Short mmCIF file of C-alpha atoms and ligand atoms in Angstrom, two decimals:
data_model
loop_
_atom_site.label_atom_id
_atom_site.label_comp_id
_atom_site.label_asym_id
_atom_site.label_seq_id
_atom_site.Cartn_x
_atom_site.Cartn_y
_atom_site.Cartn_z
CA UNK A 1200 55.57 62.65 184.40
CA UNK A 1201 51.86 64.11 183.66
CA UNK A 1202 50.93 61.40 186.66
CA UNK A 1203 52.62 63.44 189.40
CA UNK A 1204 51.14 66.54 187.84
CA UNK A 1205 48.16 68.34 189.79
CA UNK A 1206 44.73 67.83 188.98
CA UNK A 1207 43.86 71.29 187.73
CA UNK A 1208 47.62 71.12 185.69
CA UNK A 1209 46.49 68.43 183.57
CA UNK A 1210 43.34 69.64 183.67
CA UNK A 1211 44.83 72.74 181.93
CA UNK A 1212 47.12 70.96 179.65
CA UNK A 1213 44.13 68.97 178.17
CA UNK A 1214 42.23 72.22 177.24
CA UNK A 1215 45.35 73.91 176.33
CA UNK A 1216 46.50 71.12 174.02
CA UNK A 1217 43.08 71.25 172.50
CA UNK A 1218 43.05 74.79 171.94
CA UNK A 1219 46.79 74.95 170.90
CA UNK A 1220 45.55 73.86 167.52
CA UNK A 1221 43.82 76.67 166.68
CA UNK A 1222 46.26 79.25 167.63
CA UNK A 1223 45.73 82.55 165.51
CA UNK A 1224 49.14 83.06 163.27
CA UNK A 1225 50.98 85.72 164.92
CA UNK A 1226 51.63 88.37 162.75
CA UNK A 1227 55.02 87.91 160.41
CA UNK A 1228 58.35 88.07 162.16
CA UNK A 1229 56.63 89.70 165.25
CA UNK A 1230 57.61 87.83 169.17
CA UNK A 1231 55.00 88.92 171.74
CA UNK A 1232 57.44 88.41 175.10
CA UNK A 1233 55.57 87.88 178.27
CA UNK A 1234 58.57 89.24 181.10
CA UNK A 1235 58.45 90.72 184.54
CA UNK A 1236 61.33 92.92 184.16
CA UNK A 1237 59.93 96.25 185.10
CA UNK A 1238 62.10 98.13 187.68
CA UNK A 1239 64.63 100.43 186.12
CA UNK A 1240 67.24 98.34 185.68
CA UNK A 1241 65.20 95.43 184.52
CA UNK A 1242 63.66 97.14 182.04
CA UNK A 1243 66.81 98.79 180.50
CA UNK A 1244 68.29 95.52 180.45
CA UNK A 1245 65.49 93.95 178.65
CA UNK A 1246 65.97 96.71 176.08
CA UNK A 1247 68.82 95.51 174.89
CA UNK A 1248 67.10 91.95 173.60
CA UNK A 1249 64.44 94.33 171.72
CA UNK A 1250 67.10 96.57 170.13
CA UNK A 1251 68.54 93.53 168.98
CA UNK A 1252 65.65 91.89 167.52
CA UNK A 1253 64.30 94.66 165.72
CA UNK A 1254 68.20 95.12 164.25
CA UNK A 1255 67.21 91.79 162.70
CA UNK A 1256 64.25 92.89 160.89
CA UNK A 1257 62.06 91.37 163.57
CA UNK A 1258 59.46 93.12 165.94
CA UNK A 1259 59.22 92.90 169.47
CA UNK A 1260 55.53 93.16 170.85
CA UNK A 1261 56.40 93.88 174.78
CA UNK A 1262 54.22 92.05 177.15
CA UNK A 1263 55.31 92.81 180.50
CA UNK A 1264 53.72 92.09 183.52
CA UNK A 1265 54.73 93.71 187.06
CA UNK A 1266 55.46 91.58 190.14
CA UNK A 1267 59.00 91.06 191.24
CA UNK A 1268 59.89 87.07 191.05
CA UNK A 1269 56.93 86.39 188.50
CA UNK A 1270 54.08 85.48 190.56
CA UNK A 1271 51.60 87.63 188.61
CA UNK A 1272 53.37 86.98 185.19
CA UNK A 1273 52.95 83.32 185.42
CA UNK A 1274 48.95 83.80 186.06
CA UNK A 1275 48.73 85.66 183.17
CA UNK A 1276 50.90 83.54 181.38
CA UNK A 1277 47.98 80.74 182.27
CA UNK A 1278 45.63 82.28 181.71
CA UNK A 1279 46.46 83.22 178.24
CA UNK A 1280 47.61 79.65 177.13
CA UNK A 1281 44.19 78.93 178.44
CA UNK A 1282 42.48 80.89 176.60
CA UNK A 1283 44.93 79.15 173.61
CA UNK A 1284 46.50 82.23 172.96
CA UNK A 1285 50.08 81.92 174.26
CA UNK A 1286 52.81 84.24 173.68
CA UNK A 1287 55.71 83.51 171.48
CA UNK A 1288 57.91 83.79 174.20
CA UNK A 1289 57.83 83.92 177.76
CA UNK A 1290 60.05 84.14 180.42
CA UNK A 1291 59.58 80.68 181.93
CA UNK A 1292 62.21 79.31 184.62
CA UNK A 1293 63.33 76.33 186.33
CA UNK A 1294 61.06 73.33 186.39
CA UNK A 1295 58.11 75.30 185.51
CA UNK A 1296 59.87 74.37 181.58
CA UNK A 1297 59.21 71.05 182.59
CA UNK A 1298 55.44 71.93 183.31
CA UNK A 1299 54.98 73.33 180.10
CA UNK A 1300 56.93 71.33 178.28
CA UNK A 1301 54.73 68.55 179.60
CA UNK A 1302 52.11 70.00 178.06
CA UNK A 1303 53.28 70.08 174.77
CA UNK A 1304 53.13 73.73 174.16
CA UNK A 1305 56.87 75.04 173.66
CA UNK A 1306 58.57 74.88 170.36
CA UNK A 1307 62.02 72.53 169.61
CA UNK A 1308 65.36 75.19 169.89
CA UNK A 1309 67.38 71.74 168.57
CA UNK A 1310 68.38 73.67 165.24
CA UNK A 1311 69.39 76.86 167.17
CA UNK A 1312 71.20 74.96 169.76
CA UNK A 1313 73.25 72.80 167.33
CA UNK A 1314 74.15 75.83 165.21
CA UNK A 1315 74.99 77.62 168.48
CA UNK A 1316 76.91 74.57 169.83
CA UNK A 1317 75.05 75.42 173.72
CA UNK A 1318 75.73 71.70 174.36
CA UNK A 1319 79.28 72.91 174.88
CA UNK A 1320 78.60 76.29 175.93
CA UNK A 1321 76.33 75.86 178.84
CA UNK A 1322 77.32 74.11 182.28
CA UNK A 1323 75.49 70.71 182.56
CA UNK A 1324 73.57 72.13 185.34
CA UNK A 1325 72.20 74.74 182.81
CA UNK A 1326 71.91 72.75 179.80
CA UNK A 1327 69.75 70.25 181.82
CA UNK A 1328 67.11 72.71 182.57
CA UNK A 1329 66.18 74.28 178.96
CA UNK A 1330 65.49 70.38 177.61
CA UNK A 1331 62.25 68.88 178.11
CA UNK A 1332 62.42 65.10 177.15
CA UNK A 1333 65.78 65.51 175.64
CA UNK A 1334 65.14 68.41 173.30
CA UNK A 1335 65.90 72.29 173.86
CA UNK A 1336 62.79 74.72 174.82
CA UNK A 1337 64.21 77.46 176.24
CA UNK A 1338 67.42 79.28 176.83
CA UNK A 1339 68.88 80.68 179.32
CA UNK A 1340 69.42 84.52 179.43
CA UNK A 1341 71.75 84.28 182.52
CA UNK A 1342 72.51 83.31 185.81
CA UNK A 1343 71.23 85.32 188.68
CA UNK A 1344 73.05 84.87 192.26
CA UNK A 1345 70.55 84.96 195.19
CA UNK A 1346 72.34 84.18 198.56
CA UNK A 1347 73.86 88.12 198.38
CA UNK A 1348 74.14 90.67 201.19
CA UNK A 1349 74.34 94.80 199.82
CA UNK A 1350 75.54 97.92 201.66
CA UNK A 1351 75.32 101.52 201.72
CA UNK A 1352 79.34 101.80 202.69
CA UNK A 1353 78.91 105.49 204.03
CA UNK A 1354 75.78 104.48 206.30
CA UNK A 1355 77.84 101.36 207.96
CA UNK A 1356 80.45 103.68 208.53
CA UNK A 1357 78.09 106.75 209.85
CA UNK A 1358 77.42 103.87 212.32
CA UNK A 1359 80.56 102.76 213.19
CA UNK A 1360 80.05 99.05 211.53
CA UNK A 1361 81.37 96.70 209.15
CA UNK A 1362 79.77 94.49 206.81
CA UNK A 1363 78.90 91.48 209.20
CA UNK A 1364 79.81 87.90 208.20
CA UNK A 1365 78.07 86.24 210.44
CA UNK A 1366 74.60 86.34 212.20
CA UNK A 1367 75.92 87.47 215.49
CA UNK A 1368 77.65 90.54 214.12
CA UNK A 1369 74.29 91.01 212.04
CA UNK A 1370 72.42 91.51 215.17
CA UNK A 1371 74.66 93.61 216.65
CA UNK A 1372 75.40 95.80 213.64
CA UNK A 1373 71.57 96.12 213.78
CA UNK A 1374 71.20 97.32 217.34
CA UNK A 1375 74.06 100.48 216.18
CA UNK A 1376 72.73 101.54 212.64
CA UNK A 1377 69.16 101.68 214.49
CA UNK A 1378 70.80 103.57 217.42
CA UNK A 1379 72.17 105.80 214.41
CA UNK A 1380 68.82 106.34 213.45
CA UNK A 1381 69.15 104.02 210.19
CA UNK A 1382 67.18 101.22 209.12
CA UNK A 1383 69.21 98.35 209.28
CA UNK A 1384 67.75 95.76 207.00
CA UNK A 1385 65.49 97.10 203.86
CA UNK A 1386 62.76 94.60 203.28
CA UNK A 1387 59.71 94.47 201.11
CA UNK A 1388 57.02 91.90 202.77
CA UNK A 1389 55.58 89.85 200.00
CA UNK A 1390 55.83 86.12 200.05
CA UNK A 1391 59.07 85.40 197.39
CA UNK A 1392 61.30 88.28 199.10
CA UNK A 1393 60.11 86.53 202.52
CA UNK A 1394 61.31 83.20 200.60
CA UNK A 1395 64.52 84.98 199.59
CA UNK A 1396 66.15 85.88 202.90
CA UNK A 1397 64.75 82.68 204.39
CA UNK A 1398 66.75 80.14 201.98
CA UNK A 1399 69.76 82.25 202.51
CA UNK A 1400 69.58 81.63 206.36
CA UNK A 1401 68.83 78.03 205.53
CA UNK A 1402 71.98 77.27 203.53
CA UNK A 1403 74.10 79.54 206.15
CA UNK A 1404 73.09 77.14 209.25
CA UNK A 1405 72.76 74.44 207.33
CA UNK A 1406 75.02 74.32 204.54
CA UNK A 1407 74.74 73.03 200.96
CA UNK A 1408 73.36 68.83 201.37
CA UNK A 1409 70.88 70.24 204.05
CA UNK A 1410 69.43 72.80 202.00
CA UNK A 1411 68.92 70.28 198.80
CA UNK A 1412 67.89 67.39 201.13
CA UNK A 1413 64.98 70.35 202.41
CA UNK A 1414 64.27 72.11 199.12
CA UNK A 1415 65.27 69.48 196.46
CA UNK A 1416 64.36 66.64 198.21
CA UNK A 1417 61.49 67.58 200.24
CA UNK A 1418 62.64 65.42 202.97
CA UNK A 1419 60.67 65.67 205.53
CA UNK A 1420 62.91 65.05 208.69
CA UNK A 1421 65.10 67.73 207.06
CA UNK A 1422 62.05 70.27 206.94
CA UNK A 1423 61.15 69.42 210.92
CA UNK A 1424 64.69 69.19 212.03
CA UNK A 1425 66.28 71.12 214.97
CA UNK A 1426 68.54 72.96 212.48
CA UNK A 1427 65.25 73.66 210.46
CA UNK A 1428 64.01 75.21 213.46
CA UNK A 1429 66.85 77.19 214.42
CA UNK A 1430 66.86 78.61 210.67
CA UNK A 1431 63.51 79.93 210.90
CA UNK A 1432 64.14 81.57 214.22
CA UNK A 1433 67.16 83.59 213.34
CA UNK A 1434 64.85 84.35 209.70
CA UNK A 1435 62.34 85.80 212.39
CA UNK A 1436 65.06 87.41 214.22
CA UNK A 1437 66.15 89.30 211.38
CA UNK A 1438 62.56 90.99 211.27
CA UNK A 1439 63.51 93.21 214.08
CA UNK A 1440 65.97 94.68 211.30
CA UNK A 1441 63.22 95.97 209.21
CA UNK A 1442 60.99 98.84 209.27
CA UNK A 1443 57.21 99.35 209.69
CA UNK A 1444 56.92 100.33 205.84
CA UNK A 1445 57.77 96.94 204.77
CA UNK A 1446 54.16 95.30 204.16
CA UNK A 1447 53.70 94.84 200.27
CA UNK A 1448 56.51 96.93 199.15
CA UNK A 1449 58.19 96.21 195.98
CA UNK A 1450 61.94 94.59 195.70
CA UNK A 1451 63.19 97.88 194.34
CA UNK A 1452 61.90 99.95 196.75
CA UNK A 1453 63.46 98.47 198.80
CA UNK A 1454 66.84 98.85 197.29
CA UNK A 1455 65.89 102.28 196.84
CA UNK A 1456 66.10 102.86 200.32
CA UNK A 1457 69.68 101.40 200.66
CA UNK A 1458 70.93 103.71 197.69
CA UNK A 1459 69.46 106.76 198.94
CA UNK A 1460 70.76 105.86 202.31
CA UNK A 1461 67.94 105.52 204.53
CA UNK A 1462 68.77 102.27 205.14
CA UNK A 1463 72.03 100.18 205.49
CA UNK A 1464 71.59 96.61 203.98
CA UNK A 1465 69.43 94.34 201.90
CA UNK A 1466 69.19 90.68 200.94
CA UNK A 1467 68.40 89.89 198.16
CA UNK A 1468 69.27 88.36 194.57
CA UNK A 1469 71.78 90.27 192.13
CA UNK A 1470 69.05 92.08 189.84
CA UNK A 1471 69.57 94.46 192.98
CA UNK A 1472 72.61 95.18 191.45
CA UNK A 1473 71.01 96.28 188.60
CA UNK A 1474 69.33 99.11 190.65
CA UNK A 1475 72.43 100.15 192.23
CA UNK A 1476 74.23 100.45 188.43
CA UNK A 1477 71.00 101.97 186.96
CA UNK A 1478 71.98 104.97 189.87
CA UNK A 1479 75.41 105.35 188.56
CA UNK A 1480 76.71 104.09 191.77
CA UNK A 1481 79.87 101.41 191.45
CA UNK A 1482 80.64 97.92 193.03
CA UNK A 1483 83.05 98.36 196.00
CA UNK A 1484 82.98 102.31 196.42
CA UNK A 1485 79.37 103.35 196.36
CA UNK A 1486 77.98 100.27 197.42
CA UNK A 1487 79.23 97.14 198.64
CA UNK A 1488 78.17 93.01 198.39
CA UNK A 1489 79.24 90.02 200.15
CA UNK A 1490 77.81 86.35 200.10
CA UNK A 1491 75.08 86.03 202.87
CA UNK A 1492 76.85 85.65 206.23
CA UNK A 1493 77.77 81.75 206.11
CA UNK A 1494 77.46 80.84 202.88
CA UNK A 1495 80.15 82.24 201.35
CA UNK A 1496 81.39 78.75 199.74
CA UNK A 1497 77.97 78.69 197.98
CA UNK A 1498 76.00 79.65 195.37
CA UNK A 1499 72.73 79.95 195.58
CA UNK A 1500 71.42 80.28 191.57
CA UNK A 1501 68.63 81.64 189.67
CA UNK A 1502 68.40 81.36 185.87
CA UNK A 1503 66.07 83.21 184.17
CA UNK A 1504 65.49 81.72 180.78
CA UNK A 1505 63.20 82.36 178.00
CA UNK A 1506 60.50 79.36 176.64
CA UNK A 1507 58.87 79.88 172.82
CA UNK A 1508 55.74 78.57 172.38
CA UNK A 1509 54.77 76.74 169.27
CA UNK A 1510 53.24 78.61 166.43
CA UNK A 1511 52.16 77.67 163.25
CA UNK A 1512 53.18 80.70 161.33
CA UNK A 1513 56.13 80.67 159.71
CA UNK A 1514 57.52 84.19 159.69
CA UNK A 1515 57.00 84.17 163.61
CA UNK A 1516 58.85 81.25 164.06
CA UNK A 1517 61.81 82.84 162.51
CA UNK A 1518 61.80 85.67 164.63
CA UNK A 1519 61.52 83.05 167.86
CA UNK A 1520 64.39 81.42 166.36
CA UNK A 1521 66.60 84.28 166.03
CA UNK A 1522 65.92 85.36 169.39
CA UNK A 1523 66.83 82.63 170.71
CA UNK A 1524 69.79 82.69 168.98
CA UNK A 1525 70.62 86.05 170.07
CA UNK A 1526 70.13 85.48 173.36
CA UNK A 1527 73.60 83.62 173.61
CA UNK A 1528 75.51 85.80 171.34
CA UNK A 1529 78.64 87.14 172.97
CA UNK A 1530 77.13 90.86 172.08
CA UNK A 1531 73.80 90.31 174.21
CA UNK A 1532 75.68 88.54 177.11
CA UNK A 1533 77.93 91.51 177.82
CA UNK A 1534 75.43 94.18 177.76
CA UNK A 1535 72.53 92.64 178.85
CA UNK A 1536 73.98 91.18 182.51
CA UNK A 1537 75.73 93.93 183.07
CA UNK A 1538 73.21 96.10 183.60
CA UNK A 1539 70.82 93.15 184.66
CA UNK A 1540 73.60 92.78 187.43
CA UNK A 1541 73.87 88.74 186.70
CA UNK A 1542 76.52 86.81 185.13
CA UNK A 1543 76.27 84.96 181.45
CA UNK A 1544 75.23 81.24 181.44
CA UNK A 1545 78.32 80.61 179.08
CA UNK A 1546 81.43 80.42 181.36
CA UNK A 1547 83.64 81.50 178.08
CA UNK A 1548 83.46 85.04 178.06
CA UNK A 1549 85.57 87.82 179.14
CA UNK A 1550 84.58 89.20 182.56
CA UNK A 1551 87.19 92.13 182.65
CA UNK A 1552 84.47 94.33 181.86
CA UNK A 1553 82.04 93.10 184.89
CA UNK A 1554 82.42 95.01 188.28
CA UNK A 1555 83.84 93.11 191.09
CA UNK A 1556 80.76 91.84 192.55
CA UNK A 1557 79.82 90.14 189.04
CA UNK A 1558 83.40 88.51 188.40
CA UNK A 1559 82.97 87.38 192.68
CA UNK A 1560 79.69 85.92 191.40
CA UNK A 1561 81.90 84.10 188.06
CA UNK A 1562 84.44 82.82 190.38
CA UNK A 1563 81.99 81.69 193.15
CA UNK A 1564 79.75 80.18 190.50
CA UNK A 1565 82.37 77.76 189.21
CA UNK A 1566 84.01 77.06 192.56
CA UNK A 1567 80.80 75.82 194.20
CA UNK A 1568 80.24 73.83 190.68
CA UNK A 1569 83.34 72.34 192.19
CA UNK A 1570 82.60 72.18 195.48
CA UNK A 1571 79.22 70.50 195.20
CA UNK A 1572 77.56 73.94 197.24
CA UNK A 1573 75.81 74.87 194.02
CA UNK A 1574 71.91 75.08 195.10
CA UNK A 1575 68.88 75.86 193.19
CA UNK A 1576 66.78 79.14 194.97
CA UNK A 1577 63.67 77.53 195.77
CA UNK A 1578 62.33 81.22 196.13
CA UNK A 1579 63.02 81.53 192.45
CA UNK A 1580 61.47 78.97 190.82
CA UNK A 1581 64.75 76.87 190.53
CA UNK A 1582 64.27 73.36 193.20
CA UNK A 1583 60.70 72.78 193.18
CA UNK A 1584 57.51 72.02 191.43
CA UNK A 1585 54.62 75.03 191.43
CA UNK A 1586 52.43 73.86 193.45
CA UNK A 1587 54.62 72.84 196.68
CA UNK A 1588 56.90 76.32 196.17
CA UNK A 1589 53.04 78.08 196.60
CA UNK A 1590 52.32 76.23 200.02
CA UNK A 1591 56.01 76.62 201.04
CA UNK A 1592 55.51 80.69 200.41
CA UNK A 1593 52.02 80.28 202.61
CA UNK A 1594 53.50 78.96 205.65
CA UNK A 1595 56.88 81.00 205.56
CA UNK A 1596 54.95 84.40 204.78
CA UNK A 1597 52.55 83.48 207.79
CA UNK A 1598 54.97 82.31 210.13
CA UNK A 1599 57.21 85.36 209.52
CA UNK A 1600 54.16 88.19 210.24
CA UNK A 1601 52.03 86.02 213.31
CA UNK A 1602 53.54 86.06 216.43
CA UNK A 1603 51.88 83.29 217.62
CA UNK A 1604 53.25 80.41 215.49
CA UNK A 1605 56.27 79.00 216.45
CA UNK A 1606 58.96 77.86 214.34
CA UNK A 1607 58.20 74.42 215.49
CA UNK A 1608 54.69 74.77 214.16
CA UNK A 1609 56.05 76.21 210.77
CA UNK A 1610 58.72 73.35 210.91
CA UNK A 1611 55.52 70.63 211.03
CA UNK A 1612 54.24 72.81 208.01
CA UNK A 1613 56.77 72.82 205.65
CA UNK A 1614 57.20 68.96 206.17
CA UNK A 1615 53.21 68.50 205.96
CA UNK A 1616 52.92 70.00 202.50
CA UNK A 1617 56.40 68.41 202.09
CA UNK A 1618 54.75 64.82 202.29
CA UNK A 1619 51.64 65.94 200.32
CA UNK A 1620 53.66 66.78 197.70
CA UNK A 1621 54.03 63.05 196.21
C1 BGC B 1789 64.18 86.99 188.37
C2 BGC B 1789 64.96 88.25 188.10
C3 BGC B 1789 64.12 89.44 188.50
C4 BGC B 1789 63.66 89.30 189.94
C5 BGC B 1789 62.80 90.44 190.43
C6 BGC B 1789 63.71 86.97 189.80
O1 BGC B 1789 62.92 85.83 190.03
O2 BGC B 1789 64.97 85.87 188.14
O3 BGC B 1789 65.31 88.34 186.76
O4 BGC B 1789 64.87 90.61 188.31
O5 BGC B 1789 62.92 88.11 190.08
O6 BGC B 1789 61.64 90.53 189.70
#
């Protein structure tokens, strides 16, 4: 695999694997954890992992770094291993493990895995993902829903509307909250929430194959096809929905302004949720969540997971093993996605205690396991390598804010870097 990775990547994993070796032994039973959970109900959930790990005996040296999605943790994260002085752990997702495990930098979770039986616990889908060349380095902390639409319920009703489920009565639901004197659609313009609402329209127009022959595949008559074309369109539609403000503002902000009613919707991935439960508000009354108009028999998933890196002392590799043991313990699963606002990895747990928009996400995860409509959120790290996600972000975010390109020009893009990408 290190063939088909970027110059500068194994440029980096040569001086990384060199400096890997003399790695400073971290202090005894201490796990420095690189995360980007920030916001208020990211960084209450991530709380509960600490609490946890210090109830062991263990410390937990906090290294988070702001920047919703984990752009600006993963620099940092490279920069450090650069440097060869890697965190224990780090929040690491998708194929990105695959990058690093490449490199040779994350520890074996075989022992903790066996003892923890995740070979029977996880869904093959998940399971695949933590092992680098057959061997667990990482695991997951949950399962994250993307494709999701949320309301303000009193707002839609102020304006006389319903939650649409489809595109058409999205428009026109638009045309009466604005009339109402609401902002319709809450946005934050940085490249990965730009990303999010534009796979969602993706999968709605095009359904599940299309979406993995564009985003999985990379096939490039997929990315320049009329249905391509018609996706980005209605994504550029949708930017009459937003308001002026929206230029670099954060995720949460934006969800901020649906809570506090300002404005009436927002796409975006189920760590929303945790905002909404952070503000005492509850699933179904205070605030409300449907799939993305159109894909309602998908799934569109995001799983964050944790990745230890190896370390020679032997204290701190205890403490990396119990936390990744105590990352799938029935205890952590409950509390942590429930105020994270995702759903466990393990599909054996009870989910009477979830709100209805979690045990929706539960059902609709295992149905489109069924169905075949289970898709990985490029946005998030989940269907593609770095380095082709980056250009992908470029010519999306671009196309989006300049009036002058056309989505037939950002349809030749996407299957440009598409065919540069092997
Ligand atoms: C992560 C979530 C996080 C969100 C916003 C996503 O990529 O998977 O855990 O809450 O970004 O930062």
């Amino acid at each position: 695999m290190s063939a088909k990775l970027p110059y500068a990547r194994r440029a980096l994993g040569a001086f990384v694997t060199a400096a890997a070796v003399s790695v400073p032994a971290a202090q005894a039973g201490e796990v420095e954890v690189l995360h980007w959970w920030t916001s208020g109900g990211e960084a209450e959930a991530v709380g509960t992992l600490r609490d946890l790990l210090e109830s062991e005996g263990h410390t937990w040296k906090d290294f988070a770094v702001a920047g919703g999605a984990g752009d600006s943790a993963m620099t940092v994260l490279k920069s450090r291993a650069m440097s060869g002085n890697p965190p224990a752990a780090a929040q690491i997702n998708g194929p990105e493990i695959q990058e690093w495990g490449e490199l040779g930098l994350l520890a074996n979770l075989d022992a903790v895995a066996e003892e923890g039986n995740w070979d029977e616990l996880l869904p093959g889908v998940v399971a695949d993902m933590m092992q680098h060349d057959g061997h667990y380095v990482a695991v997951p902390v949950n399962v994250h829903r993307v494709n999701w639409l949320w309301a303000n319920p009193e707002v839609l009703a102020d304006a006389g509307v319903e939650m649409p489920t489809t595109w058409d009565e999205m428009f026109s639901a638009g045309e009466a909250l604005r009339e109402a004197g609401y902002v319709p659609l809450a946005h934050g313009g940085q490249p990965w929430q730009d990303a999010t609402i534009f796979e969602s329209v993706v999968l709605s127009l095009g359904g599940a194959d299309f979406y993995r022959d564009a985003f999985v595949e990379l096939d490039e008559d997929s990315l320049k096809s009329d249905t391509m074309i018609e996706s980005l369109s209605t994504f550029k539609r949708l930017r009459g929905l937003m308001d002026e403000g929206m230029p670099g503002r954060d995720w949460n902000l934006a969800t901020g302004m649906v809570i506090n009613g300002q404005a009436a919707m927002q796409i975006m991935g189920d760590w929303a949720k945790g905002e909404f439960t952070a503000a005492d508000m509850q699933a179904g009354s205070d605030y409300l969540c449907a799939a993305v108009p159109g894909t309602e028999d998908a799934f569109t998933f995001n799983i964050d997971s944790f990745a230890m890196f190896k370390l020679d002392d032997e204290a701190a590799q205890q403490a990396q093993q119990t936390m990744a043991r105590l990352v799938l313990e029935p205890e952590f699963q409950q509390t942590f996605n429930q105020i994270k606002g995702s759903i466990p990895p393990r599909t054996d747990l009870d989910m009477s205690a979830f709100d209805s928009c979690a045990q929706q996400s539960m059902a609709d995860f295992q149905s489109s396991r069924e169905a075949s409509t289970l898709v990985p959120s490029f946005a998030h790290r989940m269907a593609m390598r770095s380095d082709v996600q980056g250009a992908f972000f470029d010519i999306i975010t671009n196309y989006f804010n300049d009036e002058s390109m056309s989505a037939e020009q950002a349809a030749e893009r996407l299957a440009q870097a598409a065919s540069l990408a092997f």
